[in-house]
Amino acid sequence: MASKPSPASKPVVSARVMRLAAVVLIAVLTFAVYWHTLDAPFIFDDEGNIRDNPHVRVEHLTWSKLKATVTKSVNSQRPLSNLSFALNYWASGGEYNLRHYRMVNIAIHAVCGVMVYVFAMLTLALCRTDGKRRVGRRQVVAALIIAGLWVLHPLHSQSVIYIVQRMNSMAAMFAMVSINCYIIGRRTHGTPRTWWFAGAVLAFFCGLASKEIAFTVPLLVWLYEWYFFRDLSRDWLMTGLKYFAAPAIIILPVLLYAYTDGDPLRILAKYDDRDFTLLERLLTQYRVVWLYLSLLFLPLPSRFNLDYDFPVSSSLFSPPSTLIAIVATVGLFYAAFRLAPKHRILSFAILWFFINLALESSFIALEMAFEHRTYLPSILVVVALWQYIEGWCASIPKLAPILALLIAAGLGGATVSRGKVWCDRVSLWADCAAKSPNKARPHFNLAQSCEAAGQIERAVAEFRETLQIDPEHAEAHNNYGGLLQREYGKSEEARPHFEKAIEYREKYAEPYNNLGTVLANEGKIDEAVVNFRQAVKLKPDFAQAISQLGMALTLQGNYKEGLPFLQQAIKMAPNDQTFRNNLTAATNRWKRQQSEAPGNE
């Protein structure tokens, strides 16, 4: 007669089922709120990093192709992210299947959600008031709620929908895997501990290969060890620091070297391309941090923006909110240390938030504000927030799950609403232009999007608005001139715009090509050749300029040099019928010239 399972085994099975159900639910929630964005187009930096990056177009998995993807792509210091873009292309049968790219982004977000769930479950277990430090049913449920709220938060829509920000979400995913492996390893004894620690190290380096933000992991692990395993022991503090600081001391110079191509002074040189100084950026970031926190706690879709026009702080008192933000930030740090003994998770959350913003909110000459930077920093904020909501509802146990459902519904609805804006280029850039009306870039991108959508009059208006805000916007001059030439045949009106684009940005290939086209149409072939040559010199893989140069050379009668250029353009873009027509026309002229030459019958 079969014996009945012992009562002690039932909770184990039940716990496993609950954890599996939690993982499935997190994945379902993630895909549910982002499914409608699968057909959203390439946006902004997606174009340069993916669509126009020849090194991610891997049709066959060969070593040379993959090596080029890793070493020659834009942001080559993030090889794992670039490799993922290339594998997406290969798995899609050698084409840009947007659905496949976005499915991967959503899946990464779901995995991050699962990692948040594991992290919250383990951390809440370590903070149990009964001192048992093991995962119980209550920790499983609380961790599921935390992970669900985190994956549903609309602040993360930029990291998920914006394909190129896979770099950000991948780095966060590996960072969380690394930290979780460390925590599990610390809770494990014997040989398995070594394997968990090895997994933590491997995941850490995978994070660094995805994006540099993962460099904070050693510091976070050290802090976690001190907070949750060493109970804030002052005796251990300095002893443990030497073990966890060593990786950071080694890795930080390596990252600095990679980011600056071996010249650290380039960090300061990059401010030459910005309209703010190093000091202004440092001062402004205090206010940016509080913007991020406000978006976390008040995530209304109307407040989100892909391209913020954030006012620069020129001094401590200009604007006055600068000093207020600095004082408030210092106050938060003070609170973190004062709260540590009795409110450990809240204290750790404050430090976690600022540490994970340290790289992108410091001295590097990056854009002032981007929502995707909150992806990793926000995790502990949600953990701490739910812990206090749960404590507040302790006297009414049924209130906590009701609040969780209401908050989840609100966050999910906001994410779906924000996703709809991303589903169309015109709607996205119109949203940005409305929220950043005095910034040239949103108007320029809206103009381009309107032109692509056939909204020509609106495109003209937005190009003019761009140039009114920034008269030296080289790209706007070039693209506006191109629109005037293509849509209205106004070559004379377009020509000054191409010349201004060259004046304001000498190493810009496109206006040389466009100006060459105008000159060729006017019969000024010699001048056209000069401009086409410059375009090809500045951009050797510029197929259109190469074909135009070849055509112009053959019109000069220089078939020996011109025909190879025409053939090269076809090799670069074999499906472009215009390039083939150019070669055919030039070849026919050459044959007629040969047949009409003296001595030929």
XYZ file of N, CA and C in Angstrom, residues 291-509:
657
model
N 13.174 64.809 -11.267
C 12.216 64.536 -12.343
C 11.959 63.031 -12.432
N 13.043 62.240 -12.418
C 12.905 60.788 -12.488
C 12.041 60.258 -11.339
N 12.311 60.749 -10.130
C 11.533 60.289 -8.972
C 10.060 60.678 -9.110
N 9.807 61.870 -9.633
C 8.413 62.298 -9.804
C 7.695 61.439 -10.832
N 8.414 61.009 -11.871
C 7.804 60.134 -12.886
C 7.518 58.752 -12.322
N 8.342 58.316 -11.382
C 8.097 57.029 -10.733
C 6.833 57.062 -9.892
N 6.616 58.161 -9.186
C 5.488 58.246 -8.272
C 4.239 58.865 -8.902
N 4.405 59.590 -10.003
C 3.256 60.160 -10.709
C 3.412 59.870 -12.211
N 3.187 58.603 -12.598
C 3.474 58.175 -13.969
C 2.323 58.415 -14.955
N 1.951 59.676 -15.117
C 0.902 60.004 -16.072
C 1.487 60.003 -17.492
N 0.810 59.383 -18.467
C 1.340 59.360 -19.842
C 1.658 60.739 -20.389
N 0.897 61.745 -19.970
C 1.115 63.106 -20.470
C 2.444 63.695 -20.001
N 3.084 63.073 -19.011
C 4.336 63.604 -18.457
C 5.564 62.985 -19.119
N 5.376 61.909 -19.889
C 6.526 61.231 -20.489
C 6.918 61.882 -21.810
N 8.203 61.827 -22.106
C 8.719 62.498 -23.296
C 10.000 61.802 -23.746
N 10.094 61.518 -25.023
C 11.321 60.907 -25.547
C 12.468 61.911 -25.611
N 12.143 63.191 -25.858
C 13.196 64.188 -26.100
C 12.942 65.424 -25.242
N 13.380 65.359 -23.970
C 13.150 66.451 -23.030
C 13.945 67.702 -23.400
N 13.300 68.839 -23.224
C 13.989 70.131 -23.329
C 14.158 70.633 -21.898
N 15.142 70.058 -21.221
C 15.282 70.326 -19.796
C 16.124 71.578 -19.575
N 15.585 72.577 -18.874
C 16.339 73.829 -18.653
C 17.645 73.573 -17.904
N 18.705 74.198 -18.362
C 20.027 74.004 -17.779
C 20.197 74.886 -16.537
N 20.840 74.322 -15.524
C 21.195 75.102 -14.329
C 22.536 75.784 -14.567
N 22.509 77.105 -14.640
C 23.752 77.843 -14.901
C 24.500 78.178 -13.615
N 23.788 78.085 -12.477
C 24.426 78.325 -11.179
C 23.552 77.695 -10.093
N 23.988 77.835 -8.853
C 23.211 77.279 -7.739
C 21.833 77.923 -7.613
N 21.696 79.135 -8.109
C 20.448 79.874 -7.923
C 19.713 80.135 -9.237
N 20.200 79.593 -10.320
C 19.564 79.826 -11.614
C 19.368 78.498 -12.352
N 18.151 77.935 -12.280
C 16.985 78.426 -11.544
C 17.105 78.121 -10.045
N 16.254 78.737 -9.209
C 16.333 78.526 -7.759
C 16.130 77.068 -7.349
N 15.421 76.310 -8.179
C 15.172 74.899 -7.851
C 16.455 74.073 -7.831
N 17.546 74.608 -8.384
C 18.823 73.877 -8.378
C 19.306 73.651 -6.954
N 19.364 74.714 -6.181
C 19.822 74.598 -4.793
C 18.867 73.739 -3.983
N 17.576 73.885 -4.240
C 16.582 73.068 -3.534
C 16.812 71.588 -3.831
N 17.067 71.263 -5.103
C 17.300 69.874 -5.503
C 18.564 69.323 -4.852
N 19.616 70.135 -4.775
C 20.865 69.693 -4.151
C 20.649 69.410 -2.669
N 19.978 70.334 -1.986
C 19.713 70.154 -0.554
C 18.844 68.924 -0.332
N 17.817 68.743 -1.170
C 16.933 67.583 -1.036
C 17.687 66.280 -1.272
N 18.612 66.289 -2.224
C 19.400 65.083 -2.516
C 20.309 64.740 -1.337
N 20.986 65.755 -0.796
C 21.828 65.537 0.383
C 20.977 65.029 1.545
N 19.761 65.580 1.667
C 18.854 65.126 2.719
C 18.467 63.673 2.566
N 18.285 63.230 1.312
C 17.952 61.816 1.075
C 19.106 60.907 1.494
N 20.327 61.326 1.157
C 21.483 60.517 1.576
C 21.575 60.460 3.099
N 21.356 61.570 3.742
C 21.383 61.603 5.209
C 20.304 60.668 5.765
N 19.114 60.738 5.155
C 18.025 59.870 5.601
C 18.379 58.404 5.419
N 19.070 58.089 4.321
C 19.440 56.693 4.061
C 20.281 56.127 5.193
N 21.235 56.882 5.675
C 22.100 56.379 6.748
C 21.406 56.386 8.107
N 20.535 57.370 8.331
C 19.802 57.408 9.590
C 18.757 56.298 9.675
N 18.159 55.958 8.522
C 17.084 54.959 8.505
C 17.603 53.529 8.458
N 18.871 53.353 8.141
C 19.420 52.016 7.895
C 19.125 51.000 9.003
N 19.313 51.312 10.301
C 19.098 50.291 11.335
C 17.665 49.760 11.408
N 16.668 50.650 11.263
C 15.275 50.229 11.454
C 14.495 50.074 10.150
N 14.937 50.748 9.101
C 14.223 50.689 7.814
C 15.232 50.324 6.723
N 15.697 49.107 6.787
C 16.847 48.694 5.987
C 16.570 48.745 4.485
N 15.406 48.246 4.076
C 15.115 48.210 2.637
C 14.967 49.629 2.080
N 14.297 50.508 2.796
C 14.155 51.891 2.342
C 15.516 52.567 2.244
N 16.356 52.375 3.223
C 17.700 52.951 3.207
C 18.494 52.428 2.012
N 18.455 51.119 1.816
C 19.180 50.510 0.694
C 18.619 50.996 -0.639
N 17.303 51.196 -0.711
C 16.668 51.646 -1.952
C 17.173 53.027 -2.361
N 17.353 53.909 -1.389
C 17.850 55.255 -1.692
C 19.252 55.183 -2.282
N 20.123 54.405 -1.648
C 21.499 54.275 -2.153
C 21.516 53.575 -3.505
N 20.712 52.540 -3.659
C 20.613 51.804 -4.926
C 20.231 52.752 -6.059
N 19.239 53.596 -5.816
C 18.740 54.517 -6.838
C 19.858 55.444 -7.320
N 20.574 56.049 -6.402
C 21.599 57.020 -6.792
C 22.842 56.334 -7.369
N 23.206 55.189 -6.828
C 24.382 54.474 -7.361
C 24.157 54.075 -8.805
N 22.946 53.598 -9.120
C 22.670 53.153 -10.487
C 22.457 54.292 -11.471
N 22.317 55.514 -10.954
C 22.274 56.684 -11.833
C 23.634 57.347 -11.960
N 24.606 56.860 -11.190
C 25.896 57.552 -11.057
C 26.596 57.783 -12.392
N 26.572 56.794 -13.275
C 27.328 56.917 -14.523
C 26.661 57.910 -15.477
N 25.363 57.764 -15.682
C 24.675 58.565 -16.701
C 24.190 59.919 -16.182
N 24.302 60.139 -14.883
C 23.896 61.432 -14.323
C 25.085 62.155 -13.705
N 26.258 61.936 -14.270
C 27.456 62.564 -13.707
C 28.168 63.397 -14.760
N 29.475 63.188 -14.931
C 30.307 64.096 -15.713
C 30.363 63.788 -17.196
N 29.821 62.660 -17.647
C 29.901 62.298 -19.062
C 28.942 63.183 -19.861
N 29.384 63.630 -21.020
C 28.625 64.615 -21.818
C 27.470 63.967 -22.570
N 26.545 63.382 -21.821
C 25.362 62.765 -22.420
C 24.215 63.769 -22.455
N 23.112 63.371 -23.098
C 21.896 64.183 -23.048
C 21.485 64.371 -21.589
N 20.780 65.444 -21.311
C 20.418 65.757 -19.931
C 19.509 64.704 -19.299
N 18.481 64.281 -20.023
C 17.493 63.397 -19.394
C 16.947 62.393 -20.395
N 16.914 61.136 -19.967
C 16.257 60.083 -20.729
C 15.600 59.133 -19.741
N 14.355 58.756 -20.019
C 13.595 57.927 -19.092
C 14.178 56.524 -18.908
N 14.834 56.007 -19.944
C 15.350 54.638 -19.824
C 16.439 54.512 -18.754
N 17.009 55.641 -18.338
C 18.055 55.589 -17.312
C 17.511 55.171 -15.947
N 16.202 55.208 -15.774
C 15.603 54.837 -14.485
C 15.315 53.345 -14.391
N 15.578 52.592 -15.445
C 15.164 51.190 -15.519
C 15.704 50.375 -14.344
N 16.998 50.333 -14.177
C 17.622 49.598 -13.071
C 17.474 50.332 -11.731
N 17.658 51.662 -11.689
C 17.520 52.358 -10.398
C 16.148 52.217 -9.745
N 15.100 52.038 -10.558
C 13.734 52.047 -10.024
C 13.366 50.793 -9.241
N 14.116 49.719 -9.398
C 13.711 48.424 -8.840
C 13.521 48.492 -7.325
N 14.524 48.993 -6.627
C 14.424 49.026 -5.163
C 13.399 50.036 -4.676
N 13.139 51.062 -5.479
C 12.104 52.027 -5.098
C 10.759 51.320 -5.010
N 10.470 50.453 -5.981
C 9.208 49.702 -5.980
C 9.173 48.719 -4.816
N 10.315 48.066 -4.541
C 10.380 47.127 -3.408
C 10.064 47.850 -2.106
N 10.722 48.987 -1.888
C 10.512 49.743 -0.649
C 9.093 50.281 -0.563
N 8.581 50.777 -1.689
C 7.241 51.341 -1.696
C 6.202 50.298 -1.313
N 6.307 49.098 -1.911
C 5.312 48.075 -1.596
C 5.446 47.598 -0.149
N 6.648 47.533 0.367
C 6.823 47.129 1.760
C 6.056 48.071 2.692
N 6.071 49.369 2.369
C 5.381 50.321 3.230
C 3.871 50.324 2.998
N 3.454 50.064 1.780
C 2.014 49.926 1.526
C 1.471 48.717 2.283
N 2.230 47.633 2.236
C 1.819 46.407 2.932
C 1.772 46.635 4.439
N 2.770 47.368 4.968
C 2.766 47.660 6.398
C 1.607 48.546 6.794
N 1.276 49.498 5.934
C 0.165 50.406 6.181
C -1.168 49.665 6.204
N -1.248 48.583 5.406
C -2.488 47.817 5.317
C -2.525 46.640 6.294
N -1.553 46.568 7.194
C -1.445 45.399 8.079
C -2.708 45.164 8.892
N -3.364 46.235 9.309
C -4.569 46.085 10.133
C -5.787 45.651 9.314
N -5.724 45.806 8.005
C -6.818 45.367 7.113
C -6.189 44.487 6.030
N -5.970 43.222 6.282
C -5.223 42.340 5.371
C -5.747 42.322 3.939
N -7.061 42.439 3.752
C -7.625 42.342 2.399
C -7.406 43.613 1.586
N -7.002 44.696 2.250
C -6.824 45.960 1.546
C -5.598 45.949 0.636
N -4.514 45.285 1.065
C -3.271 45.267 0.283
C -3.465 44.687 -1.119
N -4.064 43.489 -1.274
C -4.249 42.960 -2.631
C -5.177 43.822 -3.491
N -6.178 44.456 -2.856
C -7.064 45.337 -3.620
C -6.286 46.539 -4.149
N -5.462 47.128 -3.274
C -4.622 48.246 -3.708
C -3.655 47.817 -4.811
N -3.096 46.626 -4.667
C -2.157 46.114 -5.671
C -2.838 46.014 -7.034
N -4.067 45.499 -7.054
C -4.801 45.365 -8.319
C -5.118 46.725 -8.925
N -5.518 47.666 -8.065
C -5.842 48.999 -8.568
C -4.614 49.706 -9.137
N -3.500 49.620 -8.397
C -2.256 50.251 -8.877
C -1.791 49.584 -10.166
N -1.868 48.242 -10.205
C -1.451 47.502 -11.404
C -2.303 47.896 -12.604
N -3.606 48.024 -12.398
C -4.497 48.408 -13.497
C -4.151 49.803 -14.002
N -3.881 50.714 -13.069
C -3.513 52.070 -13.465
C -2.206 52.114 -14.224
N -1.212 51.412 -13.722
C 0.095 51.384 -14.389
C -0.005 50.715 -15.758
N -0.718 49.591 -15.826
C -0.867 48.887 -17.100
C -1.585 49.741 -18.130
N -2.641 50.432 -17.690
C -3.361 51.309 -18.610
C -2.492 52.442 -19.116
N -1.681 53.013 -18.236
C -0.781 54.094 -18.640
C 0.272 53.589 -19.626
N 0.757 52.372 -19.418
C 1.757 51.796 -20.327
C 1.160 51.547 -21.705
N -0.056 51.017 -21.743
C -0.727 50.792 -23.033
C -0.939 52.120 -23.754
N -1.375 53.141 -22.996
C -1.609 54.462 -23.586
C -0.314 55.044 -24.146
N 0.768 54.930 -23.387
C 2.060 55.448 -23.845
C 2.546 54.662 -25.060
N 2.298 53.369 -25.074
C 2.714 52.538 -26.200
C 2.058 52.954 -27.506
N 0.805 53.406 -27.437
C 0.097 53.834 -28.655
C 0.793 55.028 -29.299
N 1.382 55.891 -28.479
C 2.108 57.047 -29.013
C 3.327 56.584 -29.798
N 3.981 55.535 -29.321
C 5.191 55.017 -29.964
C 4.894 54.276 -31.272
N 3.651 53.927 -31.507
C 3.323 53.068 -32.653
C 3.369 53.788 -33.998
N 3.567 55.082 -33.990
C 3.603 55.837 -35.232
C 4.621 56.963 -35.081
N 5.508 57.099 -36.061
C 6.555 58.118 -35.964
C 5.964 59.518 -35.830
N 4.950 59.807 -36.630
C 4.375 61.150 -36.596
C 3.781 61.445 -35.224
N 3.036 60.487 -34.673
C 2.411 60.717 -33.362
C 3.468 60.872 -32.268
N 4.555 60.088 -32.350
C 5.602 60.176 -31.327
C 6.300 61.529 -31.368
N 6.708 61.949 -32.575
C 7.454 63.205 -32.657
C 6.546 64.418 -32.506
N 5.269 64.267 -32.830
C 4.322 65.357 -32.551
C 4.167 65.515 -31.041
N 4.165 64.394 -30.331
C 4.095 64.416 -28.872
C 5.326 65.111 -28.296
N 6.502 64.771 -28.836
C 7.746 65.398 -28.353
C 7.777 66.888 -28.669
N 7.355 67.257 -29.888
C 7.378 68.666 -30.286
C 6.423 69.496 -29.431
N 5.288 68.886 -29.053
C 4.320 69.599 -28.208
C 4.867 69.798 -26.797
N 5.642 68.811 -26.305
C 6.167 68.882 -24.946
C 7.513 69.607 -24.869
N 8.217 69.690 -26.004
C 9.492 70.423 -26.065
C 9.429 71.402 -27.231
N 8.531 72.392 -27.163
C 8.276 73.260 -28.326
C 9.456 74.129 -28.743
N 10.375 74.383 -27.824
C 11.501 75.265 -28.137
C 12.789 74.512 -28.443
N 12.678 73.219 -28.660
C 13.843 72.394 -28.987
C 13.770 72.008 -30.461
N 14.869 72.189 -31.171
C 14.860 71.989 -32.623
C 14.682 70.526 -33.016
N 15.319 69.618 -32.299
C 15.348 68.218 -32.741
C 13.968 67.575 -32.871
N 13.054 67.740 -31.909
C 11.729 67.130 -32.100
C 11.022 67.637 -33.356
N 11.143 68.944 -33.635
C 10.511 69.492 -34.837
C 11.166 68.928 -36.102
N 12.484 68.776 -36.067
C 13.194 68.211 -37.222
C 12.752 66.767 -37.468
N 12.708 65.965 -36.404
C 12.294 64.569 -36.566
C 10.823 64.461 -36.963
N 9.994 65.380 -36.476
C 8.593 65.399 -36.898
C 8.502 65.745 -38.385
N 9.329 66.688 -38.832
C 9.338 67.055 -40.253
C 9.697 65.854 -41.122
N 10.748 65.137 -40.721
C 11.147 63.954 -41.479
C 10.039 62.898 -41.497
N 9.402 62.701 -40.346
C 8.335 61.703 -40.248
C 7.135 62.092 -41.103
N 6.798 63.369 -41.092
C 5.681 63.840 -41.911
C 5.986 63.671 -43.401
N 7.222 63.968 -43.788
C 7.605 63.797 -45.186
C 7.482 62.341 -45.602
N 7.971 61.431 -44.738
C 7.890 59.997 -45.047
C 6.441 59.522 -45.123
N 5.556 60.169 -44.348
C 4.140 59.790 -44.341
C 3.351 60.497 -45.436
N 4.021 61.295 -46.246
C 3.345 61.995 -47.329
C 2.653 63.272 -46.915
N 2.894 63.727 -45.685
C 2.297 64.977 -45.193
C 3.260 66.130 -45.507
N 3.339 66.482 -46.780
C 4.386 67.376 -47.261
C 4.250 68.790 -46.701
N 3.045 69.330 -46.700
C 2.869 70.696 -46.203
C 3.246 70.804 -44.726
N 2.859 69.779 -43.962
C 3.211 69.783 -42.537
C 4.714 69.651 -42.368
N 5.336 68.840 -43.232
C 6.792 68.673 -43.172
C 7.491 69.998 -43.442
N 7.019 70.742 -44.449
C 7.601 72.051 -44.767
C 7.510 72.976 -43.559
N 6.336 72.978 -42.917
C 6.138 73.850 -41.757
C 7.081 73.481 -40.610
N 7.287 72.179 -40.396
C 8.149 71.737 -39.298
C 9.623 71.984 -39.598
N 10.024 71.854 -40.883
C 11.409 72.199 -41.237
C 11.657 73.691 -40.991
N 10.702 74.500 -41.353
C 10.850 75.941 -41.128
C 10.892 76.265 -39.641
N 10.076 75.558 -38.856
C 10.093 75.771 -37.409
C 11.445 75.373 -36.829
N 11.991 74.281 -37.325
C 13.313 73.825 -36.872
C 14.368 74.890 -37.131
N 14.357 75.436 -38.342
C 15.367 76.424 -38.719
C 15.147 77.765 -38.030
N 13.925 78.035 -37.619
C 13.671 79.249 -36.858
C 14.264 79.123 -35.457
N 14.149 77.915 -34.878
C 14.713 77.675 -33.547
C 16.232 77.598 -33.613
N 16.737 76.904 -34.645
C 18.182 76.708 -34.784
C 18.585 76.957 -36.238
N 18.916 78.192 -36.587
C 19.255 78.524 -37.987
C 20.485 77.788 -38.507
N 21.299 77.216 -37.621
C 22.515 76.518 -38.056
C 22.351 74.995 -38.002
N 21.131 74.524 -38.062
C 20.846 73.087 -38.020
C 21.141 72.504 -39.411
N 22.315 71.899 -39.554
C 22.783 71.434 -40.871
C 21.844 70.396 -41.479
N 21.409 69.427 -40.678
C 20.536 68.379 -41.196
C 19.206 68.943 -41.683
N 18.680 69.922 -40.945
C 17.413 70.528 -41.358
C 17.575 71.261 -42.688
N 18.675 71.983 -42.849
C 18.927 72.657 -44.131
C 19.006 71.629 -45.256
N 19.748 70.565 -45.046
C 19.921 69.562 -46.094
C 18.595 68.881 -46.449
N 17.868 68.455 -45.444
C 16.630 67.720 -45.709
C 15.537 68.624 -46.263
N 15.484 69.861 -45.781
C 14.502 70.800 -46.321
C 14.818 71.103 -47.783
N 16.094 71.298 -48.072
C 16.486 71.517 -49.462
C 16.124 70.328 -50.340
N 16.353 69.124 -49.825
C 15.996 67.923 -50.579
C 14.511 67.840 -50.843
N 13.698 68.204 -49.841
C 12.242 68.180 -50.014
C 11.818 69.191 -51.082
N 12.380 70.396 -51.029
C 12.044 71.415 -52.025
C 12.397 70.958 -53.433
N 13.508 70.258 -53.537
C 13.961 69.800 -54.848
C 13.085 68.661 -55.366
N 12.788 67.687 -54.498
C 12.026 66.505 -54.940
C 10.556 66.814 -55.176
N 9.942 67.486 -54.195
C 8.496 67.655 -54.234
C 8.046 68.849 -55.073
N 8.854 69.898 -55.125
C 8.430 71.120 -55.817
C 9.321 71.485 -57.003
N 10.433 70.759 -57.174
C 11.332 71.063 -58.277
C 12.015 72.410 -58.144
N 12.130 72.915 -56.903
C 12.715 74.237 -56.666
C 14.210 74.118 -56.385
N 14.976 73.778 -57.418
C 16.418 73.580 -57.245
C 17.118 74.861 -56.827
N 16.704 75.984 -57.384
C 17.344 77.261 -57.048
C 17.116 77.623 -55.580
N 15.910 77.300 -55.077
C 15.607 77.576 -53.683
C 16.284 76.566 -52.758
N 16.483 75.341 -53.261
C 17.096 74.285 -52.457
C 18.601 74.468 -52.320
N 19.223 74.981 -53.373
C 20.687 75.066 -53.409
C 21.289 75.819 -52.220
N 20.763 76.980 -51.816
C 21.348 77.674 -50.650
C 21.281 76.859 -49.364
N 20.257 76.017 -49.247
C 20.144 75.186 -48.044
C 21.254 74.135 -48.007
N 21.575 73.564 -49.161
C 22.680 72.592 -49.207
C 24.006 73.289 -48.878
N 24.183 74.482 -49.399
C 25.422 75.224 -49.150
C 25.547 75.593 -47.668
N 24.415 75.955 -47.037
C 24.452 76.270 -45.611
C 24.732 75.017 -44.782
N 24.170 73.890 -45.203
C 24.429 72.638 -44.484
C 25.914 72.315 -44.497
N 26.564 72.531 -45.636
C 28.011 72.298 -45.744
C 28.781 73.313 -44.903
N 28.321 74.554 -44.907
C 28.982 75.602 -44.136
C 28.950 75.298 -42.636
N 27.791 74.821 -42.152
C 27.637 74.591 -40.718
C 28.192 73.240 -40.270
N 28.378 72.343 -41.232
C 28.929 71.027 -40.876
C 29.710 70.495 -42.072
N 30.984 70.766 -42.080
C 31.817 70.467 -43.246
C 31.927 68.976 -43.535
N 31.931 68.158 -42.496
C 32.119 66.720 -42.699
C 30.777 65.982 -42.758
N 29.879 66.511 -43.554
C 28.522 65.982 -43.701
C 28.343 65.625 -45.170
N 28.277 64.346 -45.478
C 28.334 63.886 -46.865
C 27.082 64.213 -47.673
